């Protein structure tokens, strides 16, 4: 994984920015939707193709990149060497909060007030609380109350 990241440094949008690096790795539409679907558990190429309606060549490319970047792990199906299962790695699991934040933003800004949409719930059936950035002492943060400190 480290070698792949080192090779990418020259192509990153802004090598010093964690947001830019993350967007370069997983920020396209299809990658985020693949990651979203993989959050439900291991999935196959066919399942992703059917669920997302994505072109096969694009799906192949995104899966390859997500595996190369350590977001997904690819394993061969035991009884069929031509089929593979994709599951999130630890790095992929770390994107859960990001996916939830994107979802909650979409619930607030991408739907009309009464427009129906799916709901994300915990294993008890309760809706997830709204994610908020907070300071070390628990105070709410915003773009106006935080600053990027550039190193170097």
PDB file of C-alpha atoms in Angstrom:
ATOM      1  CA  UNK A   1       0.000   0.000   0.000  1.00  0.00           C
ATOM      2  CA  UNK A   2       2.787   2.458   0.917  1.00  0.00           C
ATOM      3  CA  UNK A   3       4.488   1.965  -2.479  1.00  0.00           C
ATOM      4  CA  UNK A   4       1.236   2.711  -4.307  1.00  0.00           C
ATOM      5  CA  UNK A   5       0.763   5.877  -2.259  1.00  0.00           C
ATOM      6  CA  UNK A   6       4.339   6.968  -2.968  1.00  0.00           C
ATOM      7  CA  UNK A   7       3.742   6.510  -6.707  1.00  0.00           C
ATOM      8  CA  UNK A   8       0.609   8.675  -6.498  1.00  0.00           C
ATOM      9  CA  UNK A   9       2.238  11.655  -4.778  1.00  0.00           C
ATOM     10  CA  UNK A  10       3.270  13.210  -8.093  1.00  0.00           C
ATOM     11  CA  UNK A  11      -0.299  13.050  -9.412  1.00  0.00           C
ATOM     12  CA  UNK A  12      -2.160  14.366  -6.378  1.00  0.00           C
ATOM     13  CA  UNK A  13      -4.150  17.558  -6.747  1.00  0.00           C
ATOM     14  CA  UNK A  14      -2.577  19.064  -3.618  1.00  0.00           C
ATOM     15  CA  UNK A  15      -0.023  16.717  -1.993  1.00  0.00           C
ATOM     16  CA  UNK A  16      -0.076  18.581   1.346  1.00  0.00           C
ATOM     17  CA  UNK A  17      -3.873  18.510   1.785  1.00  0.00           C
ATOM     18  CA  UNK A  18      -5.534  15.442   3.370  1.00  0.00           C
ATOM     19  CA  UNK A  19      -8.882  16.342   1.758  1.00  0.00           C
ATOM     20  CA  UNK A  20      -7.356  16.580  -1.722  1.00  0.00           C
ATOM     21  CA  UNK A  21      -5.539  13.263  -1.267  1.00  0.00           C
ATOM     22  CA  UNK A  22      -8.712  11.561  -0.075  1.00  0.00           C
ATOM     23  CA  UNK A  23     -10.746  12.926  -2.980  1.00  0.00           C
ATOM     24  CA  UNK A  24      -8.041  11.759  -5.387  1.00  0.00           C
ATOM     25  CA  UNK A  25      -8.247   8.244  -3.893  1.00  0.00           C
ATOM     26  CA  UNK A  26     -11.994   7.749  -3.368  1.00  0.00           C
ATOM     27  CA  UNK A  27     -13.794  10.931  -4.374  1.00  0.00           C
ATOM     28  CA  UNK A  28     -15.416  10.027  -7.666  1.00  0.00           C
ATOM     29  CA  UNK A  29     -19.124   9.189  -7.768  1.00  0.00           C
ATOM     30  CA  UNK A  30     -18.779   5.486  -8.481  1.00  0.00           C
ATOM     31  CA  UNK A  31     -16.079   4.810  -5.893  1.00  0.00           C
ATOM     32  CA  UNK A  32     -18.177   6.365  -3.142  1.00  0.00           C
ATOM     33  CA  UNK A  33     -21.240   4.342  -4.161  1.00  0.00           C
ATOM     34  CA  UNK A  34     -19.189   1.125  -4.291  1.00  0.00           C
ATOM     35  CA  UNK A  35     -17.861   1.887  -0.803  1.00  0.00           C
ATOM     36  CA  UNK A  36     -21.400   2.668   0.400  1.00  0.00           C
ATOM     37  CA  UNK A  37     -22.672  -0.684  -0.887  1.00  0.00           C
ATOM     38  CA  UNK A  38     -19.678  -2.574   0.542  1.00  0.00           C
ATOM     39  CA  UNK A  39     -20.605  -1.200   3.976  1.00  0.00           C
ATOM     40  CA  UNK A  40     -23.490  -3.705   3.959  1.00  0.00           C
ATOM     41  CA  UNK A  41     -20.997  -6.588   3.817  1.00  0.00           C
ATOM     42  CA  UNK A  42     -19.043  -8.563   1.236  1.00  0.00           C
ATOM     43  CA  UNK A  43     -20.269  -8.115  -2.297  1.00  0.00           C
ATOM     44  CA  UNK A  44     -19.495  -9.446  -5.765  1.00  0.00           C
ATOM     45  CA  UNK A  45     -18.901  -7.733  -9.096  1.00  0.00           C
ATOM     46  CA  UNK A  46     -22.303  -8.944 -10.327  1.00  0.00           C
ATOM     47  CA  UNK A  47     -24.120  -7.629  -7.246  1.00  0.00           C
ATOM     48  CA  UNK A  48     -22.465  -4.223  -7.569  1.00  0.00           C
ATOM     49  CA  UNK A  49     -23.154  -4.102 -11.303  1.00  0.00           C
ATOM     50  CA  UNK A  50     -26.843  -4.883 -10.783  1.00  0.00           C
ATOM     51  CA  UNK A  51     -27.297  -2.588  -7.785  1.00  0.00           C
ATOM     52  CA  UNK A  52     -25.502   0.443  -9.202  1.00  0.00           C
ATOM     53  CA  UNK A  53     -26.228   0.091 -12.912  1.00  0.00           C
ATOM     54  CA  UNK A  54     -22.609   1.017 -13.578  1.00  0.00           C
ATOM     55  CA  UNK A  55     -20.889   0.089 -16.854  1.00  0.00           C
ATOM     56  CA  UNK A  56     -18.753  -3.043 -16.473  1.00  0.00           C
ATOM     57  CA  UNK A  57     -15.534  -1.366 -17.613  1.00  0.00           C
ATOM     58  CA  UNK A  58     -15.975   1.486 -15.128  1.00  0.00           C
ATOM     59  CA  UNK A  59     -16.811  -0.936 -12.309  1.00  0.00           C
ATOM     60  CA  UNK A  60     -13.735  -3.023 -13.149  1.00  0.00           C
ATOM     61  CA  UNK A  61     -11.548   0.094 -13.065  1.00  0.00           C
ATOM     62  CA  UNK A  62     -12.963   1.429  -9.783  1.00  0.00           C
ATOM     63  CA  UNK A  63     -12.729  -1.951  -8.042  1.00  0.00           C
ATOM     64  CA  UNK A  64      -9.110  -2.318  -9.183  1.00  0.00           C
ATOM     65  CA  UNK A  65      -8.238   1.142  -7.865  1.00  0.00           C
ATOM     66  CA  UNK A  66     -10.034   0.619  -4.554  1.00  0.00           C
ATOM     67  CA  UNK A  67      -8.190  -2.681  -4.052  1.00  0.00           C
ATOM     68  CA  UNK A  68      -4.840  -1.097  -5.039  1.00  0.00           C
ATOM     69  CA  UNK A  69      -5.408   1.773  -2.610  1.00  0.00           C
ATOM     70  CA  UNK A  70      -6.242  -0.591   0.248  1.00  0.00           C
ATOM     71  CA  UNK A  71      -9.900   0.407   0.596  1.00  0.00           C
ATOM     72  CA  UNK A  72     -11.289  -2.964  -0.540  1.00  0.00           C
ATOM     73  CA  UNK A  73      -9.954  -6.487  -0.249  1.00  0.00           C
ATOM     74  CA  UNK A  74     -10.583  -8.927  -3.097  1.00  0.00           C
ATOM     75  CA  UNK A  75     -10.874 -12.655  -2.426  1.00  0.00           C
ATOM     76  CA  UNK A  76     -11.632 -15.501  -4.807  1.00  0.00           C
ATOM     77  CA  UNK A  77     -14.944 -17.310  -4.298  1.00  0.00           C
ATOM     78  CA  UNK A  78     -13.944 -20.825  -3.110  1.00  0.00           C
ATOM     79  CA  UNK A  79     -16.061 -22.811  -5.582  1.00  0.00           C
ATOM     80  CA  UNK A  80     -15.501 -20.520  -8.605  1.00  0.00           C
ATOM     81  CA  UNK A  81     -12.010 -19.138  -9.260  1.00  0.00           C
ATOM     82  CA  UNK A  82     -13.434 -16.695 -11.826  1.00  0.00           C
ATOM     83  CA  UNK A  83     -15.565 -14.896  -9.232  1.00  0.00           C
ATOM     84  CA  UNK A  84     -14.387 -12.590  -6.475  1.00  0.00           C
ATOM     85  CA  UNK A  85     -15.829 -11.096  -3.337  1.00  0.00           C
ATOM     86  CA  UNK A  86     -15.024  -7.540  -2.306  1.00  0.00           C
ATOM     87  CA  UNK A  87     -15.063  -6.415   1.303  1.00  0.00           C
ATOM     88  CA  UNK A  88     -13.937  -3.282   3.083  1.00  0.00           C
ATOM     89  CA  UNK A  89     -10.489  -3.250   4.636  1.00  0.00           C
ATOM     90  CA  UNK A  90      -9.819  -1.423   7.892  1.00  0.00           C
ATOM     91  CA  UNK A  91      -9.097   1.695   5.807  1.00  0.00           C
ATOM     92  CA  UNK A  92     -12.424   1.195   4.017  1.00  0.00           C
ATOM     93  CA  UNK A  93     -14.262   0.781   7.321  1.00  0.00           C
ATOM     94  CA  UNK A  94     -12.710   4.078   8.421  1.00  0.00           C
ATOM     95  CA  UNK A  95     -14.788   5.771   5.700  1.00  0.00           C
ATOM     96  CA  UNK A  96     -18.054   4.905   7.505  1.00  0.00           C
ATOM     97  CA  UNK A  97     -18.280   8.255   9.277  1.00  0.00           C
ATOM     98  CA  UNK A  98     -17.539  10.044   5.995  1.00  0.00           C
ATOM     99  CA  UNK A  99     -20.326   8.161   4.203  1.00  0.00           C
ATOM    100  CA  UNK A 100     -22.716   8.933   7.078  1.00  0.00           C
ATOM    101  CA  UNK A 101     -21.750  12.634   6.931  1.00  0.00           C
ATOM    102  CA  UNK A 102     -22.353  12.720   3.153  1.00  0.00           C
ATOM    103  CA  UNK A 103     -25.673  10.975   3.641  1.00  0.00           C
ATOM    104  CA  UNK A 104     -26.798  13.376   6.345  1.00  0.00           C
ATOM    105  CA  UNK A 105     -25.760  16.354   4.218  1.00  0.00           C
ATOM    106  CA  UNK A 106     -27.825  14.873   1.375  1.00  0.00           C
ATOM    107  CA  UNK A 107     -30.838  14.407   3.651  1.00  0.00           C
ATOM    108  CA  UNK A 108     -30.674  18.110   4.566  1.00  0.00           C
ATOM    109  CA  UNK A 109     -29.802  19.586   1.160  1.00  0.00           C
ATOM    110  CA  UNK A 110     -30.602  17.151  -1.678  1.00  0.00           C
ATOM    111  CA  UNK A 111     -34.257  16.373  -0.913  1.00  0.00           C
ATOM    112  CA  UNK A 112     -37.356  18.545  -0.770  1.00  0.00           C
ATOM    113  CA  UNK A 113     -38.830  18.952   2.721  1.00  0.00           C
ATOM    114  CA  UNK A 114     -41.453  16.186   2.420  1.00  0.00           C
ATOM    115  CA  UNK A 115     -39.641  14.053  -0.143  1.00  0.00           C
ATOM    116  CA  UNK A 116     -39.246  10.447   1.055  1.00  0.00           C
ATOM    117  CA  UNK A 117     -35.832   8.785   1.309  1.00  0.00           C
ATOM    118  CA  UNK A 118     -34.238   5.821   3.025  1.00  0.00           C
ATOM    119  CA  UNK A 119     -33.197   6.103   6.666  1.00  0.00           C
ATOM    120  CA  UNK A 120     -29.953   4.849   8.200  1.00  0.00           C
ATOM    121  CA  UNK A 121     -30.562   3.091  11.517  1.00  0.00           C
ATOM    122  CA  UNK A 122     -28.414   1.298  14.084  1.00  0.00           C
ATOM    123  CA  UNK A 123     -28.822  -2.384  14.970  1.00  0.00           C
ATOM    124  CA  UNK A 124     -31.597  -1.397  17.426  1.00  0.00           C
ATOM    125  CA  UNK A 125     -33.607   0.272  14.635  1.00  0.00           C
ATOM    126  CA  UNK A 126     -32.897   3.815  15.863  1.00  0.00           C
ATOM    127  CA  UNK A 127     -31.934   6.608  13.467  1.00  0.00           C
ATOM    128  CA  UNK A 128     -28.316   7.681  13.753  1.00  0.00           C
ATOM    129  CA  UNK A 129     -27.765  11.014  15.491  1.00  0.00           C
ATOM    130  CA  UNK A 130     -26.544  13.907  13.377  1.00  0.00           C
ATOM    131  CA  UNK A 131     -22.758  14.016  13.135  1.00  0.00           C
ATOM    132  CA  UNK A 132     -21.118  17.212  14.319  1.00  0.00           C
ATOM    133  CA  UNK A 133     -17.492  18.252  14.614  1.00  0.00           C
ATOM    134  CA  UNK A 134     -16.613  19.229  18.169  1.00  0.00           C
ATOM    135  CA  UNK A 135     -13.545  20.721  19.836  1.00  0.00           C
ATOM    136  CA  UNK A 136     -11.355  18.886  22.349  1.00  0.00           C
ATOM    137  CA  UNK A 137     -13.640  20.199  25.100  1.00  0.00           C
ATOM    138  CA  UNK A 138     -16.862  19.188  23.328  1.00  0.00           C
ATOM    139  CA  UNK A 139     -17.844  22.582  21.908  1.00  0.00           C
ATOM    140  CA  UNK A 140     -19.410  22.576  18.402  1.00  0.00           C
ATOM    141  CA  UNK A 141     -17.034  23.554  15.586  1.00  0.00           C
ATOM    142  CA  UNK A 142     -17.739  25.174  12.232  1.00  0.00           C
ATOM    143  CA  UNK A 143     -15.712  26.525   9.333  1.00  0.00           C
ATOM    144  CA  UNK A 144     -15.691  29.850  11.175  1.00  0.00           C
ATOM    145  CA  UNK A 145     -14.353  28.389  14.423  1.00  0.00           C
ATOM    146  CA  UNK A 146     -11.598  26.176  13.025  1.00  0.00           C
ATOM    147  CA  UNK A 147      -8.474  26.807  10.964  1.00  0.00           C
ATOM    148  CA  UNK A 148      -6.188  24.679   8.813  1.00  0.00           C
ATOM    149  CA  UNK A 149      -2.651  24.912  10.152  1.00  0.00           C
ATOM    150  CA  UNK A 150      -0.270  24.280   7.263  1.00  0.00           C
ATOM    151  CA  UNK A 151       3.006  22.582   8.120  1.00  0.00           C
ATOM    152  CA  UNK A 152       6.427  23.460   6.755  1.00  0.00           C
TER     153      UNK A 152
END
